[in-house]
Amino acid sequence: MAVTVAGTAFARMLTESVTESVTESVTESVTEVRYAFGATPEADEGVLVVPVADPDAWYVEGTHERPVTAQWALLAVLRRHRREGRWPAQAAFHS
């Protein structure tokens, strides 16, 4: 008997946190991207925080847990980011 794991997760961008350094012009560099995530588009299970310099260091704001719905949302966000070259406003994962 085969065991199948199926799941769905949605992510909706909340903010891109930026730092600014001013020389002759303003340069912005994104340090982290924040997404509300959940099993449905309306559900907010928490806030997924993705450090741009090290996406493997992602975390869910306010907890040390790494729920599977956050992992799925992260996977969807990273796939879109790698494909499109920018952080998506929203993403969905279906397995």
PDB file of N, CA and C in Angstrom:
ATOM      1  N   MET A   1       0.840  -1.180   0.000  1.00  0.00           N
ATOM      2  CA  MET A   1       0.000   0.000   0.000  1.00  0.00           C
ATOM      3  C   MET A   1       0.885   1.244   0.000  1.00  0.00           C
ATOM      4  N   ALA A   2       0.670   2.101  -0.947  1.00  0.00           N
ATOM      5  CA  ALA A   2       1.465   3.328  -1.057  1.00  0.00           C
ATOM      6  C   ALA A   2       0.838   4.437  -0.237  1.00  0.00           C
ATOM      7  N   VAL A   3       1.687   5.211   0.397  1.00  0.00           N
ATOM      8  CA  VAL A   3       1.229   6.352   1.174  1.00  0.00           C
ATOM      9  C   VAL A   3       1.481   7.601   0.346  1.00  0.00           C
ATOM     10  N   THR A   4       0.468   8.393   0.167  1.00  0.00           N
ATOM     11  CA  THR A   4       0.579   9.625  -0.608  1.00  0.00           C
ATOM     12  C   THR A   4       0.389  10.818   0.309  1.00  0.00           C
ATOM     13  N   VAL A   5       1.268  11.772   0.174  1.00  0.00           N
ATOM     14  CA  VAL A   5       1.134  13.008   0.927  1.00  0.00           C
ATOM     15  C   VAL A   5       0.677  14.076  -0.055  1.00  0.00           C
ATOM     16  N   ALA A   6      -0.470  14.616   0.195  1.00  0.00           N
ATOM     17  CA  ALA A   6      -0.992  15.668  -0.671  1.00  0.00           C
ATOM     18  C   ALA A   6      -1.246  16.898   0.177  1.00  0.00           C
ATOM     19  N   GLY A   7      -1.005  18.021  -0.399  1.00  0.00           N
ATOM     20  CA  GLY A   7      -1.223  19.239   0.363  1.00  0.00           C
ATOM     21  C   GLY A   7      -1.352  20.445  -0.523  1.00  0.00           C
ATOM     22  N   THR A   8      -1.828  21.498   0.076  1.00  0.00           N
ATOM     23  CA  THR A   8      -1.993  22.763  -0.601  1.00  0.00           C
ATOM     24  C   THR A   8      -1.556  23.862   0.353  1.00  0.00           C
ATOM     25  N   ALA A   9      -0.893  24.848  -0.179  1.00  0.00           N
ATOM     26  CA  ALA A   9      -0.506  26.006   0.622  1.00  0.00           C
ATOM     27  C   ALA A   9      -0.533  27.241  -0.270  1.00  0.00           C
ATOM     28  N   PHE A  10      -0.851  28.343   0.332  1.00  0.00           N
ATOM     29  CA  PHE A  10      -0.908  29.623  -0.368  1.00  0.00           C
ATOM     30  C   PHE A  10      -0.037  30.631   0.375  1.00  0.00           C
ATOM     31  N   ALA A  11       0.549  31.551  -0.378  1.00  0.00           N
ATOM     32  CA  ALA A  11       1.366  32.612   0.204  1.00  0.00           C
ATOM     33  C   ALA A  11       0.971  33.939  -0.423  1.00  0.00           C
ATOM     34  N   ARG A  12       0.900  34.965   0.414  1.00  0.00           N
ATOM     35  CA  ARG A  12       0.537  36.314  -0.031  1.00  0.00           C
ATOM     36  C   ARG A  12       1.568  37.284   0.549  1.00  0.00           C
ATOM     37  N   MET A  13       2.265  38.018  -0.324  1.00  0.00           N
ATOM     38  CA  MET A  13       3.325  38.901   0.145  1.00  0.00           C
ATOM     39  C   MET A  13       2.757  39.992   1.046  1.00  0.00           C
ATOM     40  N   LEU A  14       3.422  40.181   2.155  1.00  0.00           N
ATOM     41  CA  LEU A  14       3.064  41.270   3.057  1.00  0.00           C
ATOM     42  C   LEU A  14       3.983  42.457   2.814  1.00  0.00           C
ATOM     43  N   THR A  15       5.288  42.230   2.920  1.00  0.00           N
ATOM     44  CA  THR A  15       6.239  43.327   2.709  1.00  0.00           C
ATOM     45  C   THR A  15       7.567  42.790   2.217  1.00  0.00           C
ATOM     46  N   GLU A  16       8.313  43.668   1.620  1.00  0.00           N
ATOM     47  CA  GLU A  16       9.727  43.449   1.364  1.00  0.00           C
ATOM     48  C   GLU A  16      10.438  44.440   2.266  1.00  0.00           C
ATOM     49  N   SER A  17      11.237  43.944   3.196  1.00  0.00           N
ATOM     50  CA  SER A  17      11.982  44.838   4.076  1.00  0.00           C
ATOM     51  C   SER A  17      13.252  45.259   3.366  1.00  0.00           C
ATOM     52  N   VAL A  18      13.490  46.555   3.343  1.00  0.00           N
ATOM     53  CA  VAL A  18      14.648  47.066   2.617  1.00  0.00           C
ATOM     54  C   VAL A  18      15.517  47.923   3.518  1.00  0.00           C
ATOM     55  N   THR A  19      16.770  47.961   3.162  1.00  0.00           N
ATOM     56  CA  THR A  19      17.690  48.904   3.791  1.00  0.00           C
ATOM     57  C   THR A  19      18.136  49.855   2.700  1.00  0.00           C
ATOM     58  N   GLU A  20      18.368  51.067   3.055  1.00  0.00           N
ATOM     59  CA  GLU A  20      18.786  52.060   2.077  1.00  0.00           C
ATOM     60  C   GLU A  20      20.156  52.606   2.472  1.00  0.00           C
ATOM     61  N   SER A  21      21.027  52.704   1.493  1.00  0.00           N
ATOM     62  CA  SER A  21      22.292  53.378   1.727  1.00  0.00           C
ATOM     63  C   SER A  21      22.345  54.544   0.746  1.00  0.00           C
ATOM     64  N   VAL A  22      22.683  55.688   1.246  1.00  0.00           N
ATOM     65  CA  VAL A  22      22.656  56.886   0.413  1.00  0.00           C
ATOM     66  C   VAL A  22      24.086  57.306   0.093  1.00  0.00           C
ATOM     67  N   THR A  23      24.383  57.375  -1.178  1.00  0.00           N
ATOM     68  CA  THR A  23      25.641  57.971  -1.641  1.00  0.00           C
ATOM     69  C   THR A  23      25.210  59.111  -2.552  1.00  0.00           C
ATOM     70  N   GLU A  24      25.511  59.020  -3.832  1.00  0.00           N
ATOM     71  CA  GLU A  24      25.002  60.020  -4.752  1.00  0.00           C
ATOM     72  C   GLU A  24      23.547  59.742  -5.105  1.00  0.00           C
ATOM     73  N   SER A  25      23.172  58.497  -5.020  1.00  0.00           N
ATOM     74  CA  SER A  25      21.782  58.131  -5.257  1.00  0.00           C
ATOM     75  C   SER A  25      21.379  57.098  -4.210  1.00  0.00           C
ATOM     76  N   VAL A  26      20.120  56.851  -4.097  1.00  0.00           N
ATOM     77  CA  VAL A  26      19.631  55.888  -3.105  1.00  0.00           C
ATOM     78  C   VAL A  26      19.689  54.497  -3.709  1.00  0.00           C
ATOM     79  N   THR A  27      20.281  53.575  -2.982  1.00  0.00           N
ATOM     80  CA  THR A  27      20.344  52.184  -3.397  1.00  0.00           C
ATOM     81  C   THR A  27      19.534  51.364  -2.405  1.00  0.00           C
ATOM     82  N   GLU A  28      18.628  50.568  -2.920  1.00  0.00           N
ATOM     83  CA  GLU A  28      17.837  49.710  -2.058  1.00  0.00           C
ATOM     84  C   GLU A  28      18.260  48.261  -2.264  1.00  0.00           C
ATOM     85  N   SER A  29      18.399  47.542  -1.173  1.00  0.00           N
ATOM     86  CA  SER A  29      18.658  46.115  -1.275  1.00  0.00           C
ATOM     87  C   SER A  29      17.690  45.402  -0.347  1.00  0.00           C
ATOM     88  N   VAL A  30      17.009  44.413  -0.869  1.00  0.00           N
ATOM     89  CA  VAL A  30      16.032  43.683  -0.085  1.00  0.00           C
ATOM     90  C   VAL A  30      16.770  42.744   0.859  1.00  0.00           C
ATOM     91  N   THR A  31      16.417  42.774   2.122  1.00  0.00           N
ATOM     92  CA  THR A  31      17.042  41.883   3.097  1.00  0.00           C
ATOM     93  C   THR A  31      16.145  40.710   3.459  1.00  0.00           C
ATOM     94  N   GLU A  32      14.840  40.912   3.412  1.00  0.00           N
ATOM     95  CA  GLU A  32      13.912  39.815   3.694  1.00  0.00           C
ATOM     96  C   GLU A  32      12.579  40.076   3.011  1.00  0.00           C
ATOM     97  N   VAL A  33      11.862  38.987   2.783  1.00  0.00           N
ATOM     98  CA  VAL A  33      10.534  39.063   2.189  1.00  0.00           C
ATOM     99  C   VAL A  33       9.595  38.337   3.140  1.00  0.00           C
ATOM    100  N   ARG A  34       8.418  38.914   3.360  1.00  0.00           N
ATOM    101  CA  ARG A  34       7.461  38.368   4.328  1.00  0.00           C
ATOM    102  C   ARG A  34       6.161  37.999   3.617  1.00  0.00           C
ATOM    103  N   TYR A  35       5.663  36.792   3.935  1.00  0.00           N
ATOM    104  CA  TYR A  35       4.439  36.277   3.333  1.00  0.00           C
ATOM    105  C   TYR A  35       3.499  35.758   4.405  1.00  0.00           C
ATOM    106  N   ALA A  36       2.220  36.093   4.281  1.00  0.00           N
ATOM    107  CA  ALA A  36       1.188  35.418   5.062  1.00  0.00           C
ATOM    108  C   ALA A  36       0.984  34.080   4.363  1.00  0.00           C
ATOM    109  N   PHE A  37       0.835  33.009   5.129  1.00  0.00           N
ATOM    110  CA  PHE A  37       0.662  31.706   4.506  1.00  0.00           C
ATOM    111  C   PHE A  37      -0.466  30.948   5.189  1.00  0.00           C
ATOM    112  N   GLY A  38      -1.008  29.972   4.471  1.00  0.00           N
ATOM    113  CA  GLY A  38      -2.065  29.139   5.021  1.00  0.00           C
ATOM    114  C   GLY A  38      -2.494  28.084   4.030  1.00  0.00           C
ATOM    115  N   ALA A  39      -3.378  27.197   4.485  1.00  0.00           N
ATOM    116  CA  ALA A  39      -3.861  26.098   3.659  1.00  0.00           C
ATOM    117  C   ALA A  39      -4.890  26.563   2.629  1.00  0.00           C
ATOM    118  N   THR A  40      -5.444  27.752   2.819  1.00  0.00           N
ATOM    119  CA  THR A  40      -6.372  28.343   1.855  1.00  0.00           C
ATOM    120  C   THR A  40      -5.928  29.785   1.616  1.00  0.00           C
ATOM    121  N   PRO A  41      -6.367  30.395   0.531  1.00  0.00           N
ATOM    122  CA  PRO A  41      -5.958  31.784   0.270  1.00  0.00           C
ATOM    123  C   PRO A  41      -6.379  32.749   1.377  1.00  0.00           C
ATOM    124  N   GLU A  42      -7.466  32.437   2.061  1.00  0.00           N
ATOM    125  CA  GLU A  42      -7.973  33.333   3.112  1.00  0.00           C
ATOM    126  C   GLU A  42      -7.351  33.063   4.479  1.00  0.00           C
ATOM    127  N   ALA A  43      -6.820  31.858   4.679  1.00  0.00           N
ATOM    128  CA  ALA A  43      -6.286  31.485   5.993  1.00  0.00           C
ATOM    129  C   ALA A  43      -4.939  32.143   6.235  1.00  0.00           C
ATOM    130  N   ASP A  44      -4.766  32.689   7.396  1.00  0.00           N
ATOM    131  CA  ASP A  44      -3.480  33.237   7.809  1.00  0.00           C
ATOM    132  C   ASP A  44      -2.982  32.416   8.983  1.00  0.00           C
ATOM    133  N   GLU A  45      -2.159  31.410   8.681  1.00  0.00           N
ATOM    134  CA  GLU A  45      -1.610  30.562   9.735  1.00  0.00           C
ATOM    135  C   GLU A  45      -0.418  31.217  10.400  1.00  0.00           C
ATOM    136  N   GLY A  46       0.189  32.164   9.722  1.00  0.00           N
ATOM    137  CA  GLY A  46       1.356  32.827  10.271  1.00  0.00           C
ATOM    138  C   GLY A  46       2.035  33.667   9.216  1.00  0.00           C
ATOM    139  N   VAL A  47       3.207  34.173   9.577  1.00  0.00           N
ATOM    140  CA  VAL A  47       3.996  35.001   8.671  1.00  0.00           C
ATOM    141  C   VAL A  47       5.316  34.289   8.403  1.00  0.00           C
ATOM    142  N   LEU A  48       5.523  33.939   7.145  1.00  0.00           N
ATOM    143  CA  LEU A  48       6.751  33.315   6.683  1.00  0.00           C
ATOM    144  C   LEU A  48       7.742  34.417   6.358  1.00  0.00           C
ATOM    145  N   VAL A  49       8.928  34.364   6.955  1.00  0.00           N
ATOM    146  CA  VAL A  49       9.967  35.359   6.720  1.00  0.00           C
ATOM    147  C   VAL A  49      11.120  34.665   5.988  1.00  0.00           C
ATOM    148  N   VAL A  50      11.473  35.193   4.815  1.00  0.00           N
ATOM    149  CA  VAL A  50      12.530  34.608   3.990  1.00  0.00           C
ATOM    150  C   VAL A  50      13.686  35.601   3.894  1.00  0.00           C
ATOM    151  N   PRO A  51      14.816  35.329   4.570  1.00  0.00           N
ATOM    152  CA  PRO A  51      15.984  36.190   4.399  1.00  0.00           C
ATOM    153  C   PRO A  51      16.545  36.001   2.981  1.00  0.00           C
ATOM    154  N   VAL A  52      16.698  37.065   2.254  1.00  0.00           N
ATOM    155  CA  VAL A  52      17.116  36.993   0.858  1.00  0.00           C
ATOM    156  C   VAL A  52      18.516  36.399   0.723  1.00  0.00           C
ATOM    157  N   ALA A  53      19.420  36.738   1.611  1.00  0.00           N
ATOM    158  CA  ALA A  53      20.793  36.254   1.523  1.00  0.00           C
ATOM    159  C   ALA A  53      20.903  34.759   1.803  1.00  0.00           C
ATOM    160  N   ASP A  54      19.949  34.188   2.555  1.00  0.00           N
ATOM    161  CA  ASP A  54      19.999  32.774   2.913  1.00  0.00           C
ATOM    162  C   ASP A  54      18.580  32.234   3.081  1.00  0.00           C
ATOM    163  N   PRO A  55      17.902  31.912   1.981  1.00  0.00           N
ATOM    164  CA  PRO A  55      16.522  31.426   2.084  1.00  0.00           C
ATOM    165  C   PRO A  55      16.359  30.186   2.962  1.00  0.00           C
ATOM    166  N   ASP A  56      17.431  29.391   3.119  1.00  0.00           N
ATOM    167  CA  ASP A  56      17.348  28.219   3.995  1.00  0.00           C
ATOM    168  C   ASP A  56      17.188  28.607   5.464  1.00  0.00           C
ATOM    169  N   ALA A  57      17.439  29.850   5.791  1.00  0.00           N
ATOM    170  CA  ALA A  57      17.297  30.340   7.169  1.00  0.00           C
ATOM    171  C   ALA A  57      15.896  30.876   7.422  1.00  0.00           C
ATOM    172  N   TRP A  58      14.922  30.514   6.593  1.00  0.00           N
ATOM    173  CA  TRP A  58      13.549  30.993   6.736  1.00  0.00           C
ATOM    174  C   TRP A  58      12.998  30.607   8.104  1.00  0.00           C
ATOM    175  N   TYR A  59      12.002  31.364   8.523  1.00  0.00           N
ATOM    176  CA  TYR A  59      11.337  31.063   9.791  1.00  0.00           C
ATOM    177  C   TYR A  59       9.927  31.611   9.770  1.00  0.00           C
ATOM    178  N   VAL A  60       9.148  31.135  10.724  1.00  0.00           N
ATOM    179  CA  VAL A  60       7.798  31.656  10.911  1.00  0.00           C
ATOM    180  C   VAL A  60       7.863  32.607  12.093  1.00  0.00           C
ATOM    181  N   GLU A  61       7.446  33.832  11.849  1.00  0.00           N
ATOM    182  CA  GLU A  61       7.516  34.880  12.873  1.00  0.00           C
ATOM    183  C   GLU A  61       6.851  34.436  14.173  1.00  0.00           C
ATOM    184  N   GLY A  62       7.581  34.600  15.274  1.00  0.00           N
ATOM    185  CA  GLY A  62       7.027  34.334  16.595  1.00  0.00           C
ATOM    186  C   GLY A  62       7.076  32.888  17.062  1.00  0.00           C
ATOM    187  N   THR A  63       7.718  31.999  16.286  1.00  0.00           N
ATOM    188  CA  THR A  63       7.786  30.605  16.704  1.00  0.00           C
ATOM    189  C   THR A  63       9.063  29.963  16.174  1.00  0.00           C
ATOM    190  N   HIS A  64       9.445  28.857  16.795  1.00  0.00           N
ATOM    191  CA  HIS A  64      10.587  28.083  16.315  1.00  0.00           C
ATOM    192  C   HIS A  64      10.131  26.923  15.442  1.00  0.00           C
ATOM    193  N   GLU A  65       8.820  26.755  15.326  1.00  0.00           N
ATOM    194  CA  GLU A  65       8.270  25.670  14.523  1.00  0.00           C
ATOM    195  C   GLU A  65       8.370  26.012  13.041  1.00  0.00           C
ATOM    196  N   ARG A  66       8.406  24.953  12.222  1.00  0.00           N
ATOM    197  CA  ARG A  66       8.434  25.105  10.768  1.00  0.00           C
ATOM    198  C   ARG A  66       7.320  24.239  10.187  1.00  0.00           C
ATOM    199  N   PRO A  67       6.078  24.737  10.245  1.00  0.00           N
ATOM    200  CA  PRO A  67       4.951  23.928   9.777  1.00  0.00           C
ATOM    201  C   PRO A  67       5.042  23.602   8.288  1.00  0.00           C
ATOM    202  N   VAL A  68       4.463  22.465   7.934  1.00  0.00           N
ATOM    203  CA  VAL A  68       4.544  22.004   6.550  1.00  0.00           C
ATOM    204  C   VAL A  68       3.893  22.991   5.586  1.00  0.00           C
ATOM    205  N   THR A  69       2.837  23.659   5.993  1.00  0.00           N
ATOM    206  CA  THR A  69       2.216  24.640   5.093  1.00  0.00           C
ATOM    207  C   THR A  69       3.168  25.806   4.814  1.00  0.00           C
ATOM    208  N   ALA A  70       3.994  26.176   5.786  1.00  0.00           N
ATOM    209  CA  ALA A  70       4.993  27.225   5.562  1.00  0.00           C
ATOM    210  C   ALA A  70       6.075  26.725   4.609  1.00  0.00           C
ATOM    211  N   GLN A  71       6.475  25.461   4.760  1.00  0.00           N
ATOM    212  CA  GLN A  71       7.481  24.886   3.863  1.00  0.00           C
ATOM    213  C   GLN A  71       6.966  24.841   2.433  1.00  0.00           C
ATOM    214  N   TRP A  72       5.716  24.438   2.261  1.00  0.00           N
ATOM    215  CA  TRP A  72       5.129  24.387   0.921  1.00  0.00           C
ATOM    216  C   TRP A  72       5.031  25.781   0.315  1.00  0.00           C
ATOM    217  N   ALA A  73       4.610  26.751   1.127  1.00  0.00           N
ATOM    218  CA  ALA A  73       4.525  28.130   0.643  1.00  0.00           C
ATOM    219  C   ALA A  73       5.911  28.626   0.233  1.00  0.00           C
ATOM    220  N   LEU A  74       6.915  28.325   1.046  1.00  0.00           N
ATOM    221  CA  LEU A  74       8.289  28.716   0.723  1.00  0.00           C
ATOM    222  C   LEU A  74       8.722  28.111  -0.610  1.00  0.00           C
ATOM    223  N   LEU A  75       8.441  26.839  -0.812  1.00  0.00           N
ATOM    224  CA  LEU A  75       8.806  26.168  -2.059  1.00  0.00           C
ATOM    225  C   LEU A  75       8.176  26.868  -3.262  1.00  0.00           C
ATOM    226  N   ALA A  76       6.901  27.200  -3.151  1.00  0.00           N
ATOM    227  CA  ALA A  76       6.210  27.878  -4.254  1.00  0.00           C
ATOM    228  C   ALA A  76       6.804  29.259  -4.515  1.00  0.00           C
ATOM    229  N   VAL A  77       7.087  29.989  -3.466  1.00  0.00           N
ATOM    230  CA  VAL A  77       7.654  31.336  -3.597  1.00  0.00           C
ATOM    231  C   VAL A  77       9.039  31.271  -4.242  1.00  0.00           C
ATOM    232  N   LEU A  78       9.881  30.344  -3.777  1.00  0.00           N
ATOM    233  CA  LEU A  78      11.235  30.237  -4.321  1.00  0.00           C
ATOM    234  C   LEU A  78      11.227  29.808  -5.788  1.00  0.00           C
ATOM    235  N   ARG A  79      10.331  28.891  -6.151  1.00  0.00           N
ATOM    236  CA  ARG A  79      10.224  28.481  -7.554  1.00  0.00           C
ATOM    237  C   ARG A  79       9.891  29.680  -8.448  1.00  0.00           C
ATOM    238  N   ARG A  80       8.902  30.453  -8.029  1.00  0.00           N
ATOM    239  CA  ARG A  80       8.500  31.621  -8.828  1.00  0.00           C
ATOM    240  C   ARG A  80       9.627  32.649  -8.884  1.00  0.00           C
ATOM    241  N   HIS A  81      10.302  32.856  -7.746  1.00  0.00           N
ATOM    242  CA  HIS A  81      11.401  33.825  -7.701  1.00  0.00           C
ATOM    243  C   HIS A  81      12.517  33.409  -8.650  1.00  0.00           C
ATOM    244  N   ARG A  82      12.867  32.148  -8.653  1.00  0.00           N
ATOM    245  CA  ARG A  82      13.940  31.665  -9.536  1.00  0.00           C
ATOM    246  C   ARG A  82      13.529  31.740 -11.001  1.00  0.00           C
ATOM    247  N   ARG A  83      12.260  31.483 -11.278  1.00  0.00           N
ATOM    248  CA  ARG A  83      11.776  31.493 -12.664  1.00  0.00           C
ATOM    249  C   ARG A  83      11.613  32.917 -13.194  1.00  0.00           C
ATOM    250  N   GLU A  84      11.086  33.826 -12.357  1.00  0.00           N
ATOM    251  CA  GLU A  84      10.737  35.168 -12.817  1.00  0.00           C
ATOM    252  C   GLU A  84      11.765  36.243 -12.463  1.00  0.00           C
ATOM    253  N   GLY A  85      12.659  35.939 -11.519  1.00  0.00           N
ATOM    254  CA  GLY A  85      13.676  36.913 -11.138  1.00  0.00           C
ATOM    255  C   GLY A  85      13.208  37.975 -10.175  1.00  0.00           C
ATOM    256  N   ARG A  86      11.997  37.826  -9.645  1.00  0.00           N
ATOM    257  CA  ARG A  86      11.496  38.779  -8.636  1.00  0.00           C
ATOM    258  C   ARG A  86      10.627  38.007  -7.648  1.00  0.00           C
ATOM    259  N   TRP A  87      10.397  38.606  -6.506  1.00  0.00           N
ATOM    260  CA  TRP A  87       9.567  37.961  -5.485  1.00  0.00           C
ATOM    261  C   TRP A  87       8.107  38.098  -5.887  1.00  0.00           C
ATOM    262  N   PRO A  88       7.373  36.997  -5.943  1.00  0.00           N
ATOM    263  CA  PRO A  88       5.981  37.062  -6.384  1.00  0.00           C
ATOM    264  C   PRO A  88       5.085  37.691  -5.322  1.00  0.00           C
ATOM    265  N   ALA A  89       4.038  38.348  -5.774  1.00  0.00           N
ATOM    266  CA  ALA A  89       3.060  38.932  -4.857  1.00  0.00           C
ATOM    267  C   ALA A  89       2.258  37.841  -4.160  1.00  0.00           C
ATOM    268  N   GLN A  90       2.086  36.715  -4.861  1.00  0.00           N
ATOM    269  CA  GLN A  90       1.402  35.575  -4.256  1.00  0.00           C
ATOM    270  C   GLN A  90       1.849  34.314  -4.966  1.00  0.00           C
ATOM    271  N   ALA A  91       1.688  33.184  -4.288  1.00  0.00           N
ATOM    272  CA  ALA A  91       2.082  31.902  -4.863  1.00  0.00           C
ATOM    273  C   ALA A  91       1.206  30.815  -4.258  1.00  0.00           C
ATOM    274  N   ALA A  92       1.103  29.704  -4.981  1.00  0.00           N
ATOM    275  CA  ALA A  92       0.313  28.565  -4.500  1.00  0.00           C
ATOM    276  C   ALA A  92       1.094  27.287  -4.753  1.00  0.00           C
ATOM    277  N   PHE A  93       0.975  26.352  -3.824  1.00  0.00           N
ATOM    278  CA  PHE A  93       1.606  25.043  -3.927  1.00  0.00           C
ATOM    279  C   PHE A  93       0.519  23.986  -3.871  1.00  0.00           C
ATOM    280  N   HIS A  94       0.527  23.072  -4.824  1.00  0.00           N
ATOM    281  CA  HIS A  94      -0.428  21.963  -4.836  1.00  0.00           C
ATOM    282  C   HIS A  94       0.374  20.692  -5.106  1.00  0.00           C
ATOM    283  N   SER A  95       0.173  19.701  -4.261  1.00  0.00           N
ATOM    284  CA  SER A  95       0.846  18.420  -4.533  1.00  0.00           C
ATOM    285  C   SER A  95      -0.166  17.311  -4.649  1.00  0.00           C
TER     286      SER A  95
END
